[in-house]
Short mmCIF file of N, CA and C in Angstrom, two decimals:
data_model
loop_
_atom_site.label_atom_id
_atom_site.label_comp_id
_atom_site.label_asym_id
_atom_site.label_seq_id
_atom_site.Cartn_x
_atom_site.Cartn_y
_atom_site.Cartn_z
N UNK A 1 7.98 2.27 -21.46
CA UNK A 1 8.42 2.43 -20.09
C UNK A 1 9.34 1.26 -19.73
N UNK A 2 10.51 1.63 -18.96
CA UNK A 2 11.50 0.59 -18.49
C UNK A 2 11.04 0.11 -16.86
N UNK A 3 11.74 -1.17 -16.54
CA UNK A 3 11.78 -1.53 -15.28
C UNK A 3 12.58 -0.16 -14.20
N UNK A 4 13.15 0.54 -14.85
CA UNK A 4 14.50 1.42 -13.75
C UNK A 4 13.22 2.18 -13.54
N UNK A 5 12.32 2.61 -14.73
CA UNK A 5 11.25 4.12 -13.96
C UNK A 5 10.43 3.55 -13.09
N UNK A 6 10.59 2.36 -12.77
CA UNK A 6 9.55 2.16 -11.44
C UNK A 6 9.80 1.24 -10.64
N UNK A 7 11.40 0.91 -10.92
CA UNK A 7 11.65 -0.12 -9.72
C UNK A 7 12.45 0.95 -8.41
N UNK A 8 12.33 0.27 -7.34
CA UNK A 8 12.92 0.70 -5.88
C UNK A 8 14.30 0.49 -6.05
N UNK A 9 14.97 1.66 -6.12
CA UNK A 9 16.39 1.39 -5.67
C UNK A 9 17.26 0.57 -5.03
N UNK A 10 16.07 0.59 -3.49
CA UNK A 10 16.63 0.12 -2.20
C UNK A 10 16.09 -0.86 -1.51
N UNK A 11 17.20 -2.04 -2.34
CA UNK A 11 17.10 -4.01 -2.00
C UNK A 11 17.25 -4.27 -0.67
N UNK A 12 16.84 -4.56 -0.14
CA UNK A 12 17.17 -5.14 1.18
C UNK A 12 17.92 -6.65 0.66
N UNK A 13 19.11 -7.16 1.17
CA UNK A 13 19.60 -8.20 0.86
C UNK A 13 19.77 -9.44 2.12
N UNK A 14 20.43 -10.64 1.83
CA UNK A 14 21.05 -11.24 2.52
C UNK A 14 21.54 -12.52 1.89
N UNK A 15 22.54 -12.80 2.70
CA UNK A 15 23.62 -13.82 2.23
C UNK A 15 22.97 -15.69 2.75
N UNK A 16 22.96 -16.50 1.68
CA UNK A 16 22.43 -17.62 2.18
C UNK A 16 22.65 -18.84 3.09
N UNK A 17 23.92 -18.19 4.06
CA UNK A 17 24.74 -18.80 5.12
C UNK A 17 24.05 -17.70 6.28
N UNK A 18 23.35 -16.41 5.96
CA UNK A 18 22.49 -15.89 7.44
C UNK A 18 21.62 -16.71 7.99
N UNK A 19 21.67 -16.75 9.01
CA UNK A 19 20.48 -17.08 9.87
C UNK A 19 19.44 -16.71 9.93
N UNK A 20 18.39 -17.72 9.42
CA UNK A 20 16.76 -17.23 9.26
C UNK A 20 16.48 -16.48 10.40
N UNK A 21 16.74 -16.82 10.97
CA UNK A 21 16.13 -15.92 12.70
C UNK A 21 16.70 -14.40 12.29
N UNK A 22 17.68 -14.17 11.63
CA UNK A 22 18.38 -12.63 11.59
C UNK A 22 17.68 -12.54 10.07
N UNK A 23 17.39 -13.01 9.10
CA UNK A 23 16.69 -12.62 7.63
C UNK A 23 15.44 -11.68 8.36
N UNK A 24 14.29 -13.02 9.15
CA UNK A 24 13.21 -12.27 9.49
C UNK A 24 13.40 -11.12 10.51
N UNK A 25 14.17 -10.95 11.78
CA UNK A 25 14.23 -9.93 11.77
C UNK A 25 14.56 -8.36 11.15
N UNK A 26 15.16 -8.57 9.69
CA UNK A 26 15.24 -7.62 8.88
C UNK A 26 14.28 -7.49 8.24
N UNK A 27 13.32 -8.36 8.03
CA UNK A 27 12.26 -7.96 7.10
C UNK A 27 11.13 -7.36 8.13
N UNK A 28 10.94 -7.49 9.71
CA UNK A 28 10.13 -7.27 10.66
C UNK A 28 10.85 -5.33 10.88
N UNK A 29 12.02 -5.12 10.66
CA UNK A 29 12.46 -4.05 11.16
C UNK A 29 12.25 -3.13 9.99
N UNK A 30 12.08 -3.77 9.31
CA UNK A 30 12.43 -2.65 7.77
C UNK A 30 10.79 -2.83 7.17
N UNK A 31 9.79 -3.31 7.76
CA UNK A 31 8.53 -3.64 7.34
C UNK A 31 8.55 -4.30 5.64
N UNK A 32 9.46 -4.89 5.15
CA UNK A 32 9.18 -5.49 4.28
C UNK A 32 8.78 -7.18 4.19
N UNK A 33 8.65 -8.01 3.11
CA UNK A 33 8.37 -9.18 3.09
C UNK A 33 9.43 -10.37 2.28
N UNK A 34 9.78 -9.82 1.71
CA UNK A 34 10.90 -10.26 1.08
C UNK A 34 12.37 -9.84 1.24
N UNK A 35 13.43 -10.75 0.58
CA UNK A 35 14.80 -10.53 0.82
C UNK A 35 15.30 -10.93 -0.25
N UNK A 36 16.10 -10.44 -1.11
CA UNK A 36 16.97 -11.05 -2.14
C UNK A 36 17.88 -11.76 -1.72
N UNK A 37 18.37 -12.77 -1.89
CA UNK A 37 19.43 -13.49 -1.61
C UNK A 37 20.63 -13.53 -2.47
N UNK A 38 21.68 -13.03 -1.95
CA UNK A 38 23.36 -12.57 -2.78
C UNK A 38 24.42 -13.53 -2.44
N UNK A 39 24.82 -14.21 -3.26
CA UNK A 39 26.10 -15.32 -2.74
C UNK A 39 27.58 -14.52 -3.67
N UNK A 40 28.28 -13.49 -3.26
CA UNK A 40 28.80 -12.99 -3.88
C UNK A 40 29.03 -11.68 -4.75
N UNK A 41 27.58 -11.28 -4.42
CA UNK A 41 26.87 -10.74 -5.46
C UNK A 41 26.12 -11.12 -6.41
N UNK A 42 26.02 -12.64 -6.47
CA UNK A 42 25.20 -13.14 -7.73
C UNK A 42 23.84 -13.32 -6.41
N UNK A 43 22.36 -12.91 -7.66
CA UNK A 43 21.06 -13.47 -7.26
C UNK A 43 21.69 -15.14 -7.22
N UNK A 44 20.87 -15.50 -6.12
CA UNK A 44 20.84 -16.82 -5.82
C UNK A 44 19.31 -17.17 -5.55
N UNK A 45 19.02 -16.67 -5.15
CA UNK A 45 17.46 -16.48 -4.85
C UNK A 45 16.68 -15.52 -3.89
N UNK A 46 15.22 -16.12 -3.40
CA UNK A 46 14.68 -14.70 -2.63
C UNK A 46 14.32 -15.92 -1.25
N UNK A 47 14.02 -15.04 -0.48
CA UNK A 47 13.46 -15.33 0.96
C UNK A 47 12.20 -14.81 1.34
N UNK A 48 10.69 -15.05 1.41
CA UNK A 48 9.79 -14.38 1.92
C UNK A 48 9.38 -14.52 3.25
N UNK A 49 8.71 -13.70 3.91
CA UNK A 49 8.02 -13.83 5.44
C UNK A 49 7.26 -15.33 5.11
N UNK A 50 6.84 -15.87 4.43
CA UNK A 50 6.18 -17.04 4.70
C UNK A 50 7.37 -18.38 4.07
N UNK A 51 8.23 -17.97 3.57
CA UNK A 51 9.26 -19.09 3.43
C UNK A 51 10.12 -19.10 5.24
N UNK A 52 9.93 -17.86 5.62
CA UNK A 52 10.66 -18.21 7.45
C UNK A 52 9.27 -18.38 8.35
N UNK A 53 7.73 -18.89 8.21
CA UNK A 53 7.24 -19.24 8.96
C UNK A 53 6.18 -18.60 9.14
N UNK A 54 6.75 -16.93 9.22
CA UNK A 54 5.84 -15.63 9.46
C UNK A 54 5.58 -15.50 10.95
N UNK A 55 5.10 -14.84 11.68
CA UNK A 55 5.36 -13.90 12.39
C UNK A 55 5.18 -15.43 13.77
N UNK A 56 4.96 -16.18 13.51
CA UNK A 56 4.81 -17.63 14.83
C UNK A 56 5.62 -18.48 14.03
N UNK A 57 7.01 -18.51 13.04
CA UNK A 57 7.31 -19.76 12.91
C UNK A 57 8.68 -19.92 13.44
N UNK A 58 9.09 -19.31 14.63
CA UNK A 58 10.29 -19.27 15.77
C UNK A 58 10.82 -20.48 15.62
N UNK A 59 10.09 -21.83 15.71
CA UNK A 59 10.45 -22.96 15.33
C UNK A 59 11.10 -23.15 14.64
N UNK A 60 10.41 -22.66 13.43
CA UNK A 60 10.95 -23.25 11.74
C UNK A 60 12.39 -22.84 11.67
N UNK A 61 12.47 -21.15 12.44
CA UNK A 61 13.64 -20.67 11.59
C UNK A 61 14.61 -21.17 13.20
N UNK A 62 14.83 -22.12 13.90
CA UNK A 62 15.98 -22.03 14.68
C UNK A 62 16.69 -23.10 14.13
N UNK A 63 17.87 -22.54 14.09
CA UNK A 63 19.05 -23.66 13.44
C UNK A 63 19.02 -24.10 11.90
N UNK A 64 18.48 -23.14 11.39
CA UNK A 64 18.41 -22.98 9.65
C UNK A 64 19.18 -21.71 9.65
N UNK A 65 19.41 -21.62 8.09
CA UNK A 65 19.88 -20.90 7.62
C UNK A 65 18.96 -20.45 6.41
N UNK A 66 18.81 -19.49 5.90
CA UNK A 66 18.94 -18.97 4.81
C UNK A 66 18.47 -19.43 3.43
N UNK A 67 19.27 -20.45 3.20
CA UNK A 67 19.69 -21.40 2.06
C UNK A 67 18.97 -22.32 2.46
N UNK A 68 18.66 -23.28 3.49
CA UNK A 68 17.52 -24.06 3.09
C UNK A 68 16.02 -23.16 3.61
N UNK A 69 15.70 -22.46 2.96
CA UNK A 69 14.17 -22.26 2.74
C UNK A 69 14.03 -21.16 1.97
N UNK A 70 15.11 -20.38 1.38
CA UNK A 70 15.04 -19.85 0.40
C UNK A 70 14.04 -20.43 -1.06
N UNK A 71 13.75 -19.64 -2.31
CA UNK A 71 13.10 -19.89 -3.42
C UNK A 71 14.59 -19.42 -4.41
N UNK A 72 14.91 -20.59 -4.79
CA UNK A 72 15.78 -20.59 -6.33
C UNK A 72 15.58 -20.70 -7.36
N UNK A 73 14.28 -20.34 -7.53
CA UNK A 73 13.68 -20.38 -9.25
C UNK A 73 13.63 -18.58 -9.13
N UNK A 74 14.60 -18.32 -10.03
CA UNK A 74 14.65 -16.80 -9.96
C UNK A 74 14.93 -15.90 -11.03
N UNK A 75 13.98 -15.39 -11.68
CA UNK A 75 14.11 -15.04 -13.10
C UNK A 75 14.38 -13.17 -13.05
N UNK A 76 15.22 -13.28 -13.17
CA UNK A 76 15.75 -11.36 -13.09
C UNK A 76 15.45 -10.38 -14.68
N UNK A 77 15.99 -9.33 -14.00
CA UNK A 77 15.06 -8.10 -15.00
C UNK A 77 16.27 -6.95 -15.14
N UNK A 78 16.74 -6.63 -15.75
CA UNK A 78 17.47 -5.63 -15.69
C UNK A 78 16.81 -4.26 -16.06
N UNK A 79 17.52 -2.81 -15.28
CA UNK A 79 16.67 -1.44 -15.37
C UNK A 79 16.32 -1.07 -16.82
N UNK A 80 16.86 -1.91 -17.91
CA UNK A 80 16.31 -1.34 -18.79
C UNK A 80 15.51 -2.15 -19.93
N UNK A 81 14.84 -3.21 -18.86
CA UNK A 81 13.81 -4.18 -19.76
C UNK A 81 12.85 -3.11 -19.48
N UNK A 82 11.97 -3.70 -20.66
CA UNK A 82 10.32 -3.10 -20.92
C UNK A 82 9.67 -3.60 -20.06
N UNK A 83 8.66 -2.74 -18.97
CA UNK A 83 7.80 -3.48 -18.31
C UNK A 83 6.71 -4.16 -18.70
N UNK A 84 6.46 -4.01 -20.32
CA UNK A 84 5.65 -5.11 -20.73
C UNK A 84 6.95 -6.45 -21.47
N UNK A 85 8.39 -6.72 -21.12
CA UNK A 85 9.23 -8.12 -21.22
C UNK A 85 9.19 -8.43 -20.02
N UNK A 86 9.50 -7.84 -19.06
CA UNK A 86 9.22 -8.28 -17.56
C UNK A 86 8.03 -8.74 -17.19
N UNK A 87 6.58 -8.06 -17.65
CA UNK A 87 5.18 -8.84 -17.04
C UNK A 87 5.22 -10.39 -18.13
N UNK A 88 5.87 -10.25 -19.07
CA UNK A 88 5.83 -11.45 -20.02
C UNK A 88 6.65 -12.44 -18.85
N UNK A 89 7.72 -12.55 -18.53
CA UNK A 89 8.79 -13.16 -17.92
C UNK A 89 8.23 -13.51 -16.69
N UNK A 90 7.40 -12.60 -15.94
CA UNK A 90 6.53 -13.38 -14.74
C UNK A 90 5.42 -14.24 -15.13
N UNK A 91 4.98 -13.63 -16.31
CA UNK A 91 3.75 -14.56 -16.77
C UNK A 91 4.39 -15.93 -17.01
N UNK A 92 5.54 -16.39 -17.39
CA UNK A 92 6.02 -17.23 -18.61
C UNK A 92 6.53 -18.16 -17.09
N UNK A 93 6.82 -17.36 -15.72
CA UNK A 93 7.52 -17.91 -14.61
C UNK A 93 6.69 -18.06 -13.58
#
């Protein structure tokens, strides 16, 4: 079995010059928790609900961006790795 037969099509993204205040509201509107982060199109890294604070950290995210509280340790998978090279690659990460 490959990563493509069971990964989600549909990334929610954002660029690492957005405004945390506008990341989490995409992840609050779209009920997800995460965000990939695209500088170009290249992974740069991810963004989670608890890297912007989570649902009380209004604080954290005013006058940030993106890029500082993002996660840049980011190890990618393409649709046609084996999902047993990919559970290796999270194990190994």
């Amino acid at each position: 079995m490959r990563v493509g037969d069971t990964m989600s099509d549909v990334v929610r993204s954002v660029a690492p010059t957005e405004a945390a205040a506008v990341a989490w509201e995409q992840m609050h509107l779209h009920g997800i928790h995460h965000l990939v982060v695209l500088d170009g199109g290249t992974v740069v890294g991810t963004v989670s609900a608890a890297d912007l604070g989570g649902p009380h950290g209004d604080s954290l995210r005013v006058g940030r961006v993106v890029g500082d509280v993002m996660s840049t340790a980011v190890v990618c998978a393409t649709p046609s790795t084996t999902v047993r090279e990919a559970a290796n690659l999270m194990r190994g990460h």
